[in-house]
Coordinates of C-alpha atoms in Angstrom, one line a residue:
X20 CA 47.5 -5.7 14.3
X21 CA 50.4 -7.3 15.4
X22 CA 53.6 -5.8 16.4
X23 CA 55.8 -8.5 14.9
X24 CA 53.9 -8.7 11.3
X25 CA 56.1 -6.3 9.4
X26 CA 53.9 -6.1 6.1
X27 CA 55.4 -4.8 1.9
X28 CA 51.4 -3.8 1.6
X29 CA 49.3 -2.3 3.7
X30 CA 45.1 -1.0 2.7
X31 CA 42.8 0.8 4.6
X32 CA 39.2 -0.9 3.1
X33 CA 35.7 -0.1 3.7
X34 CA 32.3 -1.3 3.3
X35 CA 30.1 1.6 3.0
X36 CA 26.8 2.6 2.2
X37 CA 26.9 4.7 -1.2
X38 CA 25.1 5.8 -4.7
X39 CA 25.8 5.6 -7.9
X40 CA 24.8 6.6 -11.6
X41 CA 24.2 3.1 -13.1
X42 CA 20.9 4.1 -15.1
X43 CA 19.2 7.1 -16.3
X44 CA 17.0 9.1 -13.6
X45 CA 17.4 8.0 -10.2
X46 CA 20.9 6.7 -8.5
X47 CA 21.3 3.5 -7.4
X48 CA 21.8 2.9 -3.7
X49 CA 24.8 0.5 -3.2
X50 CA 27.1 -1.0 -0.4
X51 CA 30.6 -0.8 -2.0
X52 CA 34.2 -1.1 -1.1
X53 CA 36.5 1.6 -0.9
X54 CA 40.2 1.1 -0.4
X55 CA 43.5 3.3 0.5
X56 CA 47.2 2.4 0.1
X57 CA 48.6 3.0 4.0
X58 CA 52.2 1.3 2.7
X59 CA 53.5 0.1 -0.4
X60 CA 52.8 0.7 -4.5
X61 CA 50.0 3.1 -5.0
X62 CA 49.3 0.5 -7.6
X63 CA 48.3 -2.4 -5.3
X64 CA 44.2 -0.3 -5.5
X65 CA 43.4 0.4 -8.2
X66 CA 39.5 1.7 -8.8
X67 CA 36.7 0.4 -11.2
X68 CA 35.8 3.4 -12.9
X69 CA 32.1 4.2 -13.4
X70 CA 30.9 1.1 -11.0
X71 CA 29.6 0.0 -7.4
X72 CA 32.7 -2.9 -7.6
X73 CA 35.5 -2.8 -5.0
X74 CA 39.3 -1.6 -6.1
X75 CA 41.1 -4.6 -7.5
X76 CA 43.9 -5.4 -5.1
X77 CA 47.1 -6.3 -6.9
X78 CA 50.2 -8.2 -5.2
X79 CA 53.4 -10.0 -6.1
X80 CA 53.9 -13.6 -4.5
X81 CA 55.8 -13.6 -1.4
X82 CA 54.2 -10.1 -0.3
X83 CA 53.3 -9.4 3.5
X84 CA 49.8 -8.2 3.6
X85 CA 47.9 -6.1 5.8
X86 CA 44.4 -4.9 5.8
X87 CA 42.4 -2.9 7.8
X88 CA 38.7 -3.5 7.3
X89 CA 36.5 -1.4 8.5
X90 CA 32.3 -2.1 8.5
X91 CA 30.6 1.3 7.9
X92 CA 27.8 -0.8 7.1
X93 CA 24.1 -1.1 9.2
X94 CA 25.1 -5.0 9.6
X95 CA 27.9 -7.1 10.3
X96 CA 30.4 -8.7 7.6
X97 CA 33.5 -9.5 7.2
X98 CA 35.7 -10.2 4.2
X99 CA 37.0 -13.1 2.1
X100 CA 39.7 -13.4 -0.1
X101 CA 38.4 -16.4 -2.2
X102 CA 41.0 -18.9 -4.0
X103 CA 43.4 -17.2 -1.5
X104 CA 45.3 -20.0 1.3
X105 CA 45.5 -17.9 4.7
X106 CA 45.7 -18.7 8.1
X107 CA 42.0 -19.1 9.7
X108 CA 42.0 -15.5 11.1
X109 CA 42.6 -13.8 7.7
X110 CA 39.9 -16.4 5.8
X111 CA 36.8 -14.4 6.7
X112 CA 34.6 -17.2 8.2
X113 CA 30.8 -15.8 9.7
X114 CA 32.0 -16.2 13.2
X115 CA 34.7 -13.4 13.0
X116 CA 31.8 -10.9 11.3
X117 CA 32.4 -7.6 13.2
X118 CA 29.6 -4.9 13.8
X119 CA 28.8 -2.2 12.6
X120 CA 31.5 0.3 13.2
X121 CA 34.3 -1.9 14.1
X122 CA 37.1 -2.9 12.5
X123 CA 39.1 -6.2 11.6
X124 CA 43.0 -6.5 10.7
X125 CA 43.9 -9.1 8.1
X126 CA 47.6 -10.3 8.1
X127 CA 49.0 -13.0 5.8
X128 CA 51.4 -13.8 3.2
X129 CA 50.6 -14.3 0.0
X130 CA 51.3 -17.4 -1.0
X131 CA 48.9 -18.5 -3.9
X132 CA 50.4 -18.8 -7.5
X133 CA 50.1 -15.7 -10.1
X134 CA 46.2 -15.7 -10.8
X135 CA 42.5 -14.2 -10.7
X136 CA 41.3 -14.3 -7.7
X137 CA 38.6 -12.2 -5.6
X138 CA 36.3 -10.7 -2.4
X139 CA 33.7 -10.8 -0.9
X140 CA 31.8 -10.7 2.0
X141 CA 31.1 -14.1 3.9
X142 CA 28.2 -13.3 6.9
X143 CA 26.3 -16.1 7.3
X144 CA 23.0 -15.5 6.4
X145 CA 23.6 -11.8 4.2
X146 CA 26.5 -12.8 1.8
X147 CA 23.7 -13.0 -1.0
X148 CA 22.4 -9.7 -0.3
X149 CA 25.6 -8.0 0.5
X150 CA 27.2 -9.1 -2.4
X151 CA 24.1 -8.3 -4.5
X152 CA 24.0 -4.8 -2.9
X153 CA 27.7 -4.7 -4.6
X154 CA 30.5 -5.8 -2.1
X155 CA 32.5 -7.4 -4.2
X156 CA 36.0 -6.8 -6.1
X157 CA 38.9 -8.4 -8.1
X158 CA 41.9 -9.4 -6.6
X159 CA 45.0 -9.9 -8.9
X160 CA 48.3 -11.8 -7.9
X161 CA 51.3 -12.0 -10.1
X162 CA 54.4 -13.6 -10.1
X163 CA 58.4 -14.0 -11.5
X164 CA 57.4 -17.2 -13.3
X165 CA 54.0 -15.5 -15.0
X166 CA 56.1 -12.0 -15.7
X167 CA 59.0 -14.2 -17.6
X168 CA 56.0 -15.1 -20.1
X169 CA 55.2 -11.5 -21.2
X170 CA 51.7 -12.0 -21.2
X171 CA 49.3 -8.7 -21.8
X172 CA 50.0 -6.4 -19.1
X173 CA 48.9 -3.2 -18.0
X174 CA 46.1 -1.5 -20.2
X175 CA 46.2 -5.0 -22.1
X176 CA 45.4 -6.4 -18.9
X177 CA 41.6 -6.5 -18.6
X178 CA 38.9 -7.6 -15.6
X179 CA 35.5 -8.3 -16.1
X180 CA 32.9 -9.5 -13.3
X181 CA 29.4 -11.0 -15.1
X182 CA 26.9 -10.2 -12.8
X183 CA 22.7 -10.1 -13.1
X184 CA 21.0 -7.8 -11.5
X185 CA 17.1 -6.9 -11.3
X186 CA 16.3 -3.4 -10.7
X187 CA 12.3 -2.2 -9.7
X188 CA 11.0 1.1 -10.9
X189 CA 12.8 3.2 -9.4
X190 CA 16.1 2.0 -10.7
X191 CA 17.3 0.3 -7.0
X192 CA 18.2 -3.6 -6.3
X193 CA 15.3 -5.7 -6.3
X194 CA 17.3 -8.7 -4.0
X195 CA 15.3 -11.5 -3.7
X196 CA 11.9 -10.6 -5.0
X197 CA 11.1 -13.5 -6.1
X198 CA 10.8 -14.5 -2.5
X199 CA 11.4 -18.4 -1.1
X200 CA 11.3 -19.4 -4.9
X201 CA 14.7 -17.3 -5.7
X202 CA 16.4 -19.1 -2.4
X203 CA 15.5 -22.5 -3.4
X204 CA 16.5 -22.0 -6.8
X205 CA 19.1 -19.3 -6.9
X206 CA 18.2 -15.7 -7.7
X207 CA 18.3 -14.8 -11.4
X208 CA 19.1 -11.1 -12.8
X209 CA 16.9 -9.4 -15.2
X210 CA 19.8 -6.8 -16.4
X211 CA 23.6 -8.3 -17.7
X212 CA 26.2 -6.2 -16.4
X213 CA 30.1 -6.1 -16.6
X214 CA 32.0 -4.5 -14.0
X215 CA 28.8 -2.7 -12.8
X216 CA 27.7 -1.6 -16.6
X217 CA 25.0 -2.5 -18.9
X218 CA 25.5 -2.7 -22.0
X219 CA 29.4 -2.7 -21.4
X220 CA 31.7 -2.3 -24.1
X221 CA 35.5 -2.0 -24.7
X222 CA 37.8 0.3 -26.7
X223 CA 40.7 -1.6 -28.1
X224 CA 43.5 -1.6 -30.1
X225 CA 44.8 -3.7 -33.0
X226 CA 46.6 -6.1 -30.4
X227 CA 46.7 -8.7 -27.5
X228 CA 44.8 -8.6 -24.4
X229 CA 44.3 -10.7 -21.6
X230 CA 40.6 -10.6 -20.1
X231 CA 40.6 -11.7 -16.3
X232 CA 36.9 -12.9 -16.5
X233 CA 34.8 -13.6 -12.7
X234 CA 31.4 -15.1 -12.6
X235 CA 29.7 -12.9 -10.1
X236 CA 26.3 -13.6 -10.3
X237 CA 24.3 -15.1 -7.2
X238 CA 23.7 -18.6 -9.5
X239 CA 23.5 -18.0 -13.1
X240 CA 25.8 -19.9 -15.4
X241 CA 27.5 -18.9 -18.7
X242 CA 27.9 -20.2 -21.5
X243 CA 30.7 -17.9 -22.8
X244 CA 31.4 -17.3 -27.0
X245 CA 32.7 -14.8 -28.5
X246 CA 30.0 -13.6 -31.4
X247 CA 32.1 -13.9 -34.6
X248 CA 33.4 -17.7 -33.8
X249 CA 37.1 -17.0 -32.4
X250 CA 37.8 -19.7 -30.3
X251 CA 38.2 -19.1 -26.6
X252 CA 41.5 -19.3 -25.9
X253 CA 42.0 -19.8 -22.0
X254 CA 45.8 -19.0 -20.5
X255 CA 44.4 -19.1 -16.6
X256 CA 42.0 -20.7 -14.3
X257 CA 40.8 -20.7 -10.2
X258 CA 44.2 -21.0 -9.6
X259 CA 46.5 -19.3 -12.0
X260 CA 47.7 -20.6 -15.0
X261 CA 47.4 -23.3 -16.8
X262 CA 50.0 -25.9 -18.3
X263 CA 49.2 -25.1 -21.8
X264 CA 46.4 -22.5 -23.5
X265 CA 43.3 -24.2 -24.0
X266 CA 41.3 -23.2 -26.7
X267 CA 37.3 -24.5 -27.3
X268 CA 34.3 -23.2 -28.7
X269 CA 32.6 -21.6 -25.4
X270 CA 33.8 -21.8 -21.5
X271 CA 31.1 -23.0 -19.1
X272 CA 31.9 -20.5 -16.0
X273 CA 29.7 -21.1 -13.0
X274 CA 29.2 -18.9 -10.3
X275 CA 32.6 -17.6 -8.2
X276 CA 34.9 -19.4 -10.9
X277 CA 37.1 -17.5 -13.2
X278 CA 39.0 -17.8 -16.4
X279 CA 41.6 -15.9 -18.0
X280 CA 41.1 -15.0 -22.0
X281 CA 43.5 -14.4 -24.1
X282 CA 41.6 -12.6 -27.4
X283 CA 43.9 -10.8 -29.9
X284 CA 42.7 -8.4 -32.2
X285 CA 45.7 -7.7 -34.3
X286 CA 43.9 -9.0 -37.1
X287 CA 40.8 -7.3 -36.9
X288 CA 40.0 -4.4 -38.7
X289 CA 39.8 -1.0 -37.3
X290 CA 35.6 0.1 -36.9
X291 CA 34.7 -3.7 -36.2
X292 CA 33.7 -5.4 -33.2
X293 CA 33.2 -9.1 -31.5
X294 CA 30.8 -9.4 -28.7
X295 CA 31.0 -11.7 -25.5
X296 CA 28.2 -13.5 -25.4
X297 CA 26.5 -16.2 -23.4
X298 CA 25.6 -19.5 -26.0
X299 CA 21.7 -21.0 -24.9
X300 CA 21.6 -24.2 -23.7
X301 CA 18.5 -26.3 -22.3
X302 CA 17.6 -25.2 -18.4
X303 CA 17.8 -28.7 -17.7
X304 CA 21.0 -29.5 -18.4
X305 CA 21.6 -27.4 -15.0
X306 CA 18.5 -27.9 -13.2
X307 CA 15.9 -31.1 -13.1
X308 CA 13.0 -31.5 -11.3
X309 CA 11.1 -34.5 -12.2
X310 CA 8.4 -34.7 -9.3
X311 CA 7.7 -30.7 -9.8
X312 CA 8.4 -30.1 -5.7
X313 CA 10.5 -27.1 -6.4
X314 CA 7.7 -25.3 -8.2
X315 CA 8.7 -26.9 -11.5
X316 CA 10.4 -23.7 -12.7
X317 CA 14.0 -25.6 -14.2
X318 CA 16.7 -23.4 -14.6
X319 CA 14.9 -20.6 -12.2
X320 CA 13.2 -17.3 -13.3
X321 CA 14.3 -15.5 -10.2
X322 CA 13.9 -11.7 -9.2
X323 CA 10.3 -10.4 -10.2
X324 CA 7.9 -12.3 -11.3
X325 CA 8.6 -13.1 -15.3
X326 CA 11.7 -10.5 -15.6
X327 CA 14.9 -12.5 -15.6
X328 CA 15.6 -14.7 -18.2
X329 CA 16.3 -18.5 -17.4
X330 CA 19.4 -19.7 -17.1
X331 CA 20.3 -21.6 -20.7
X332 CA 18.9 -18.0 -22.2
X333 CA 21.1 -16.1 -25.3
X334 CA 22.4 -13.3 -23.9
X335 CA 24.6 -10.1 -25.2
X336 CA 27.5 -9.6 -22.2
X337 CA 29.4 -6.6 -23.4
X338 CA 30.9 -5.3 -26.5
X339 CA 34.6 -5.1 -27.7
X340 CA 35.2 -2.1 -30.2
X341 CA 38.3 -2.3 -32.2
X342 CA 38.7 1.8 -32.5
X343 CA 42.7 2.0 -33.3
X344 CA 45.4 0.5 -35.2
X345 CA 48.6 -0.3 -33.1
X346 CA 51.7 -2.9 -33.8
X347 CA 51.6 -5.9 -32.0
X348 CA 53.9 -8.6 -31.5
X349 CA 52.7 -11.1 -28.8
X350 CA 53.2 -14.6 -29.3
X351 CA 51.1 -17.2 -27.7
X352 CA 53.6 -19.4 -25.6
X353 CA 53.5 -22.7 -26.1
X354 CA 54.1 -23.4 -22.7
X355 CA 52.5 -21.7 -19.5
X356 CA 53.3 -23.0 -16.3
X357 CA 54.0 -26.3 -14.2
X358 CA 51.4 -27.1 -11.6
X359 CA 53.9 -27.5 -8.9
X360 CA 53.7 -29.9 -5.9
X361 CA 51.0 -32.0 -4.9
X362 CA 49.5 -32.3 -8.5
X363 CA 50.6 -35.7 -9.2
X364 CA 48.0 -38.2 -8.2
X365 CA 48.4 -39.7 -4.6
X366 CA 47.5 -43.3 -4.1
X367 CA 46.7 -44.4 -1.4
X368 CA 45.0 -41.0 -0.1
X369 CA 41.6 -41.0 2.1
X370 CA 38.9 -41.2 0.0
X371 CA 35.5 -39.5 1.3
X372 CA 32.0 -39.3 -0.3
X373 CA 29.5 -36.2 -0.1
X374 CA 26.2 -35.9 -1.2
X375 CA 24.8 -33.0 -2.6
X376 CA 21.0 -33.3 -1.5
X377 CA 17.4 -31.6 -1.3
X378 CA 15.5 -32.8 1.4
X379 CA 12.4 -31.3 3.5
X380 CA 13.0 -28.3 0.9
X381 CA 16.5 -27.3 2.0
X382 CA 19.6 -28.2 -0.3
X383 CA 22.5 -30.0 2.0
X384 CA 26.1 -31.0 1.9
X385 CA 25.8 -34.7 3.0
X386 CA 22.7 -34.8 4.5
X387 CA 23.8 -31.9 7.2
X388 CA 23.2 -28.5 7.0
X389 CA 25.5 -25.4 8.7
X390 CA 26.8 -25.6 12.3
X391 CA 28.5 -22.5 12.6
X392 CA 31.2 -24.3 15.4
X393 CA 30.2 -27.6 14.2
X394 CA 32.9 -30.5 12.7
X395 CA 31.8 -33.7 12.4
X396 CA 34.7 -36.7 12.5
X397 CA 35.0 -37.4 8.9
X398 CA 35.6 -32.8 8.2
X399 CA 39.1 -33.1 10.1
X400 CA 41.9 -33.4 7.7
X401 CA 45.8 -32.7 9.1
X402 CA 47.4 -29.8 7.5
X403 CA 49.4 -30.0 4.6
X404 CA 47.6 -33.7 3.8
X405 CA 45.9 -34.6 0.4
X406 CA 42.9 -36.5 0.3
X407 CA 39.9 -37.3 -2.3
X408 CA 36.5 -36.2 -2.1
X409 CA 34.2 -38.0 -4.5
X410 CA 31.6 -35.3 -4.6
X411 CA 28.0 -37.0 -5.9
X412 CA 25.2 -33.9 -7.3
X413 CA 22.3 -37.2 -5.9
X414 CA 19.4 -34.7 -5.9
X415 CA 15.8 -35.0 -3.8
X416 CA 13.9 -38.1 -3.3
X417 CA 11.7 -37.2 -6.1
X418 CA 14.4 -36.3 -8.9
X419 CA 15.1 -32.5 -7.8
X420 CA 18.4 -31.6 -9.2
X421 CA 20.5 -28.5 -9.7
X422 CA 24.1 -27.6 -10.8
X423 CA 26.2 -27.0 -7.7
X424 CA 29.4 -25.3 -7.6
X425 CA 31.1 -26.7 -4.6
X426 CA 34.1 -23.9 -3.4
X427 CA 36.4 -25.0 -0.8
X428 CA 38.2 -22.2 1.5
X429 CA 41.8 -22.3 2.5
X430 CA 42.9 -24.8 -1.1
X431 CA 43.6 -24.7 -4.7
X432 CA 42.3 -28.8 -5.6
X433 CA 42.7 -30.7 -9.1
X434 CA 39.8 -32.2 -10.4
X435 CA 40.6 -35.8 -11.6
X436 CA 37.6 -37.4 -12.8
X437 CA 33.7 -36.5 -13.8
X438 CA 31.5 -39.5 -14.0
X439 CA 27.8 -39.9 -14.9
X440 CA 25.6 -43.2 -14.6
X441 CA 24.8 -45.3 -17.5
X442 CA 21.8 -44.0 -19.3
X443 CA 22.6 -40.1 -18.2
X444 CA 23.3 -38.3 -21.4
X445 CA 23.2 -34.8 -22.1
X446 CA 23.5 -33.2 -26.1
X447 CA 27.6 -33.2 -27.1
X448 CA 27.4 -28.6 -27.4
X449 CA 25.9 -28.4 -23.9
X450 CA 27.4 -26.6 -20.9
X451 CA 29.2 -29.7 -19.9
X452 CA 31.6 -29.7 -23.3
X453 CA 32.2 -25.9 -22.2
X454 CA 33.8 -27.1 -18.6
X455 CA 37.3 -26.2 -18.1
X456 CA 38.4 -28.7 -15.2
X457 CA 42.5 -28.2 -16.2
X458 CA 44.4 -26.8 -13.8
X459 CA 44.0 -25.7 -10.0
X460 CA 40.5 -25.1 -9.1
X461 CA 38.5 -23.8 -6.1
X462 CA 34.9 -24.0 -7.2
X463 CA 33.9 -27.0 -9.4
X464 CA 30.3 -27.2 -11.0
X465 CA 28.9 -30.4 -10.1
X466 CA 26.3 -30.8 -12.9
X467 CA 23.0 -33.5 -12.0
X468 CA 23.6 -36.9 -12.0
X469 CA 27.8 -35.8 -11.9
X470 CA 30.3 -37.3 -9.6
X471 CA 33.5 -35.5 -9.7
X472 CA 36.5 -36.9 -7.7
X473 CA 38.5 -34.1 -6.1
X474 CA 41.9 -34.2 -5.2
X475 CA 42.7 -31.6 -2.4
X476 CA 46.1 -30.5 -0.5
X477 CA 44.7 -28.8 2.5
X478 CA 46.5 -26.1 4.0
X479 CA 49.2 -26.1 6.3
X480 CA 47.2 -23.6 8.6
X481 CA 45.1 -25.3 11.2
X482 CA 41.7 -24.1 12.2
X483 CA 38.2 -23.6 10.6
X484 CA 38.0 -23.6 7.5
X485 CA 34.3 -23.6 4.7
X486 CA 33.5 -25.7 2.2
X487 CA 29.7 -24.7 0.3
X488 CA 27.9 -24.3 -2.6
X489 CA 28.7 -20.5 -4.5
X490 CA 24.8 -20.1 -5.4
X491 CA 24.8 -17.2 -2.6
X492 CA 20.9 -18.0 -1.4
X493 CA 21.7 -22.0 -1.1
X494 CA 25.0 -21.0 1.1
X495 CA 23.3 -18.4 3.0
X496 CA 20.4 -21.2 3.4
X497 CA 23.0 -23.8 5.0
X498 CA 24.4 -25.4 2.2
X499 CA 27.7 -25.2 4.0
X500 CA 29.6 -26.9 5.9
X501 CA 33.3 -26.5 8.1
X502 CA 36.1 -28.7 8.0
X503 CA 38.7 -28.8 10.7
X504 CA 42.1 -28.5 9.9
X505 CA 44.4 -29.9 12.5
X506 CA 48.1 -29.6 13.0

């Protein structure tokens, strides 16, 4: 820690071994985050009940943050704060992973607009497993601006983390069972869960709420409706909220992106209920593999042999119970936010071109795969500079193709275009109608055949910093690369 960091919030965390009561008969072993308020509101942790997740952290804008991480695991890790822009010592690259037993002191400000953000563990090589073991959590910052809107708050203010999980007979984490097949593909879940639940359902009143929704899966994507056919009416994104609620159909969420829902029940009869639920779609509007190299198994089975359902498969999320009647008056503003600097479109700013590729069966971000050290010349950027990356999902030489979403550490970007080649259709109610590309984004899904021009602001702190694909398996297989910020 540093003598001259004088922090408002200050959390003892720890990844520990640990069990839990996730199905009838045996407990479920589990790696989970624990967490402690050393200084500040007792409300900046708050627990998950009944779940393996991590506390959701909660800070204003403007805070000084410490945290003292400590790994009571049997490897090494080291944390994450995805979406979050923080100097290179507080970002959680692989090369500051501590051992078992030791500890690691986050400092930072938090900078980042009002949104849904999150952690994780980033070890090259484990993130995957560790995160499917259950190392993961919400992280929740607000502002002046977003308070001013008087948006559902407190016990109207809901998280959610999708994630798929296989269990074997005995009830424990089946990671990667599927073997090579789940790491070329991305492992698939047999078992839907919502904040560590199956079957998860929700109490509510007669009013407003605000559902701060993460995809936490290792690589499946959603396809998110609500049951009855109330529109989705999105307030928030990646990075905070939006200019104006959006409201379609169904929200295409891929994995590590999140949205914020608005769903008000104030006209919904007590003893009814709407489920979240994720709409099918065709496994090849996310995954194509012409030439049959990849085992021809589009959209992945993943886990054990035959269990998990494809990605593109109907599936029941969790269940919202109206169960009392209460007054509301909440208003829908017309008007959310302004995106702030560095939105407006640059001209004139360096343009450069990355490949998403499958070659000699490994998946690659412009032909290279991870360097832990290693920057090549066109992966330095100056800090605080904008620049364009026209990111292209090109495949393998014999017509492999799957849906990467592309996170980049350290930035919030604006996605200004998404192109496909003459010829490349898909149906008009597929995942791609269900994108929501508004607003500031850190993980774009680059669908096949896609290019999908980028706009970035880097940060203004130089170092290290990752940019990779959030299927865990594909990252932890090299899919990643650094980019060197430079003052």
């Amino acid at each position: 820690a540093s003598p001259a960091f004088a922090p408002d919030v200050e959390i003892a965390l720890v990844a520990a071994p640990d069990e839990v009561q996730l199905r009838p008969g045996a407990r479920t072993r589990v790696w989970r985050f624990t967490g402690s308020v050393i200084k500040g509101e007792a409300s900046s942790v708050q627990a998950v009940p009944n779940s393996y997740l991590g506390p959701t952290l909660r800070f204003m804008r403007g805070q000084k943050v410490r945290i003292r991480f400590r790994n009571n695991l049997t490897e090494p890790s080291i944390v994450h704060w995805h979406g979050l822009d923080v100097p290179e010592s507080a970002d959680g690259h692989p090369r500051f992973a501590v051992p078992p037993g030791a500890e690691y002191v986050y400092e930072f400000e938090v900078i980042n607009r009002a949104g849904t953000y999150w952690y994780h563990p980033h070890a090259h090589g484990s993130t995957g497993k560790q995160v499917y073991q259950g190392l993961a959590g919400m992280l929740i910052v607000t502002d002046d601006e977003e308070r001013a809107l008087a948006l559902p708050t407190d016990t109207e203010d809901l998280v959610c983390v999708l994630q798929d999980r296989t269990f074997d007979s005995g009830n424990q984490f089946a990671y990667l069972a599927g073997g090579m097949m789940d790491q070329m593909h991305g492992l698939l879940g047999a078992t839907m869960l919502v904040n560590g639940q199956e079957r998860a359902s929700f109490e509510l009143a007669t009013r407003a709420y605000r559902f701060r929704v993460l995809n936490g899966s290792s690589s499946r994507v959603y396809k998110l409706a609500w049951d009855d056919g109330t529109p989705m009416t999105v307030v928030g994104a990646d990075g905070g909220l939006l200019a104006r609620p959006l409201q379609q159909p169904f929200i295409t969420l891929a994995p590590s992106q999140r949205v914020d829902v608005i769903l008000d029940l104030s006209n919904h009869a007590v003893g009814t209920s709407v489920q979240l639920r994720s709409a099918p779609f065709a496994a090849s509007e996310v995954s194509i593999d012409e030439g049959g190299m990849m085992g021809g198994r589009m959209g992945g089975m993943g886990g054990m042999a035959g269990a998990a359902p494809p990605n593109g498969a109907s599936l029941l999320l969790m269940t919202v119970k109206v169960s009392r009647q209460e007054q509301s008056a909440f208003r829908l503003p017309a008007q959310l936010s302004s995106y702030g600097p560095g939105w407006a479109e640059q001209a004139g700013a360096p343009v450069r071109s990355i490949s998403l590729d499958f070659r000699a069966g490994q998946w690659l971000l412009g032909g290279r795969a991870f360097d832990m050290m290693g920057v090549a010349a066109d992966e330095m950027v100056r800090a605080d500079s904008t620049h364009i990356w026209e990111v292209k999902n090109a495949g393998g030489m014999m017509g492999q193709q799957m849906a990467h979403p592309l996170h980049v550490h350290g930035t919030q970007f604006r996605v200004l275009s998404r192109t496909r080649p003459t010829g490349a259709s898909t149906p008009l109610q597929s995942v791609r109608a269900g994108l929501v590309d508004d607003g500031w984004r850190d993980t774009v899904l680059v669908l096949p055949n896609d290019t999908v021009r980028l706009q970035l602001r880097f940060t203004k702190f130089p170092g290290l910093y990752l940019y990779h694909c959030h299927i865990l398996e594909h990252e932890d297989a090299g899919m990643m690369r650094n980019f060197k910020v430079i003052a």
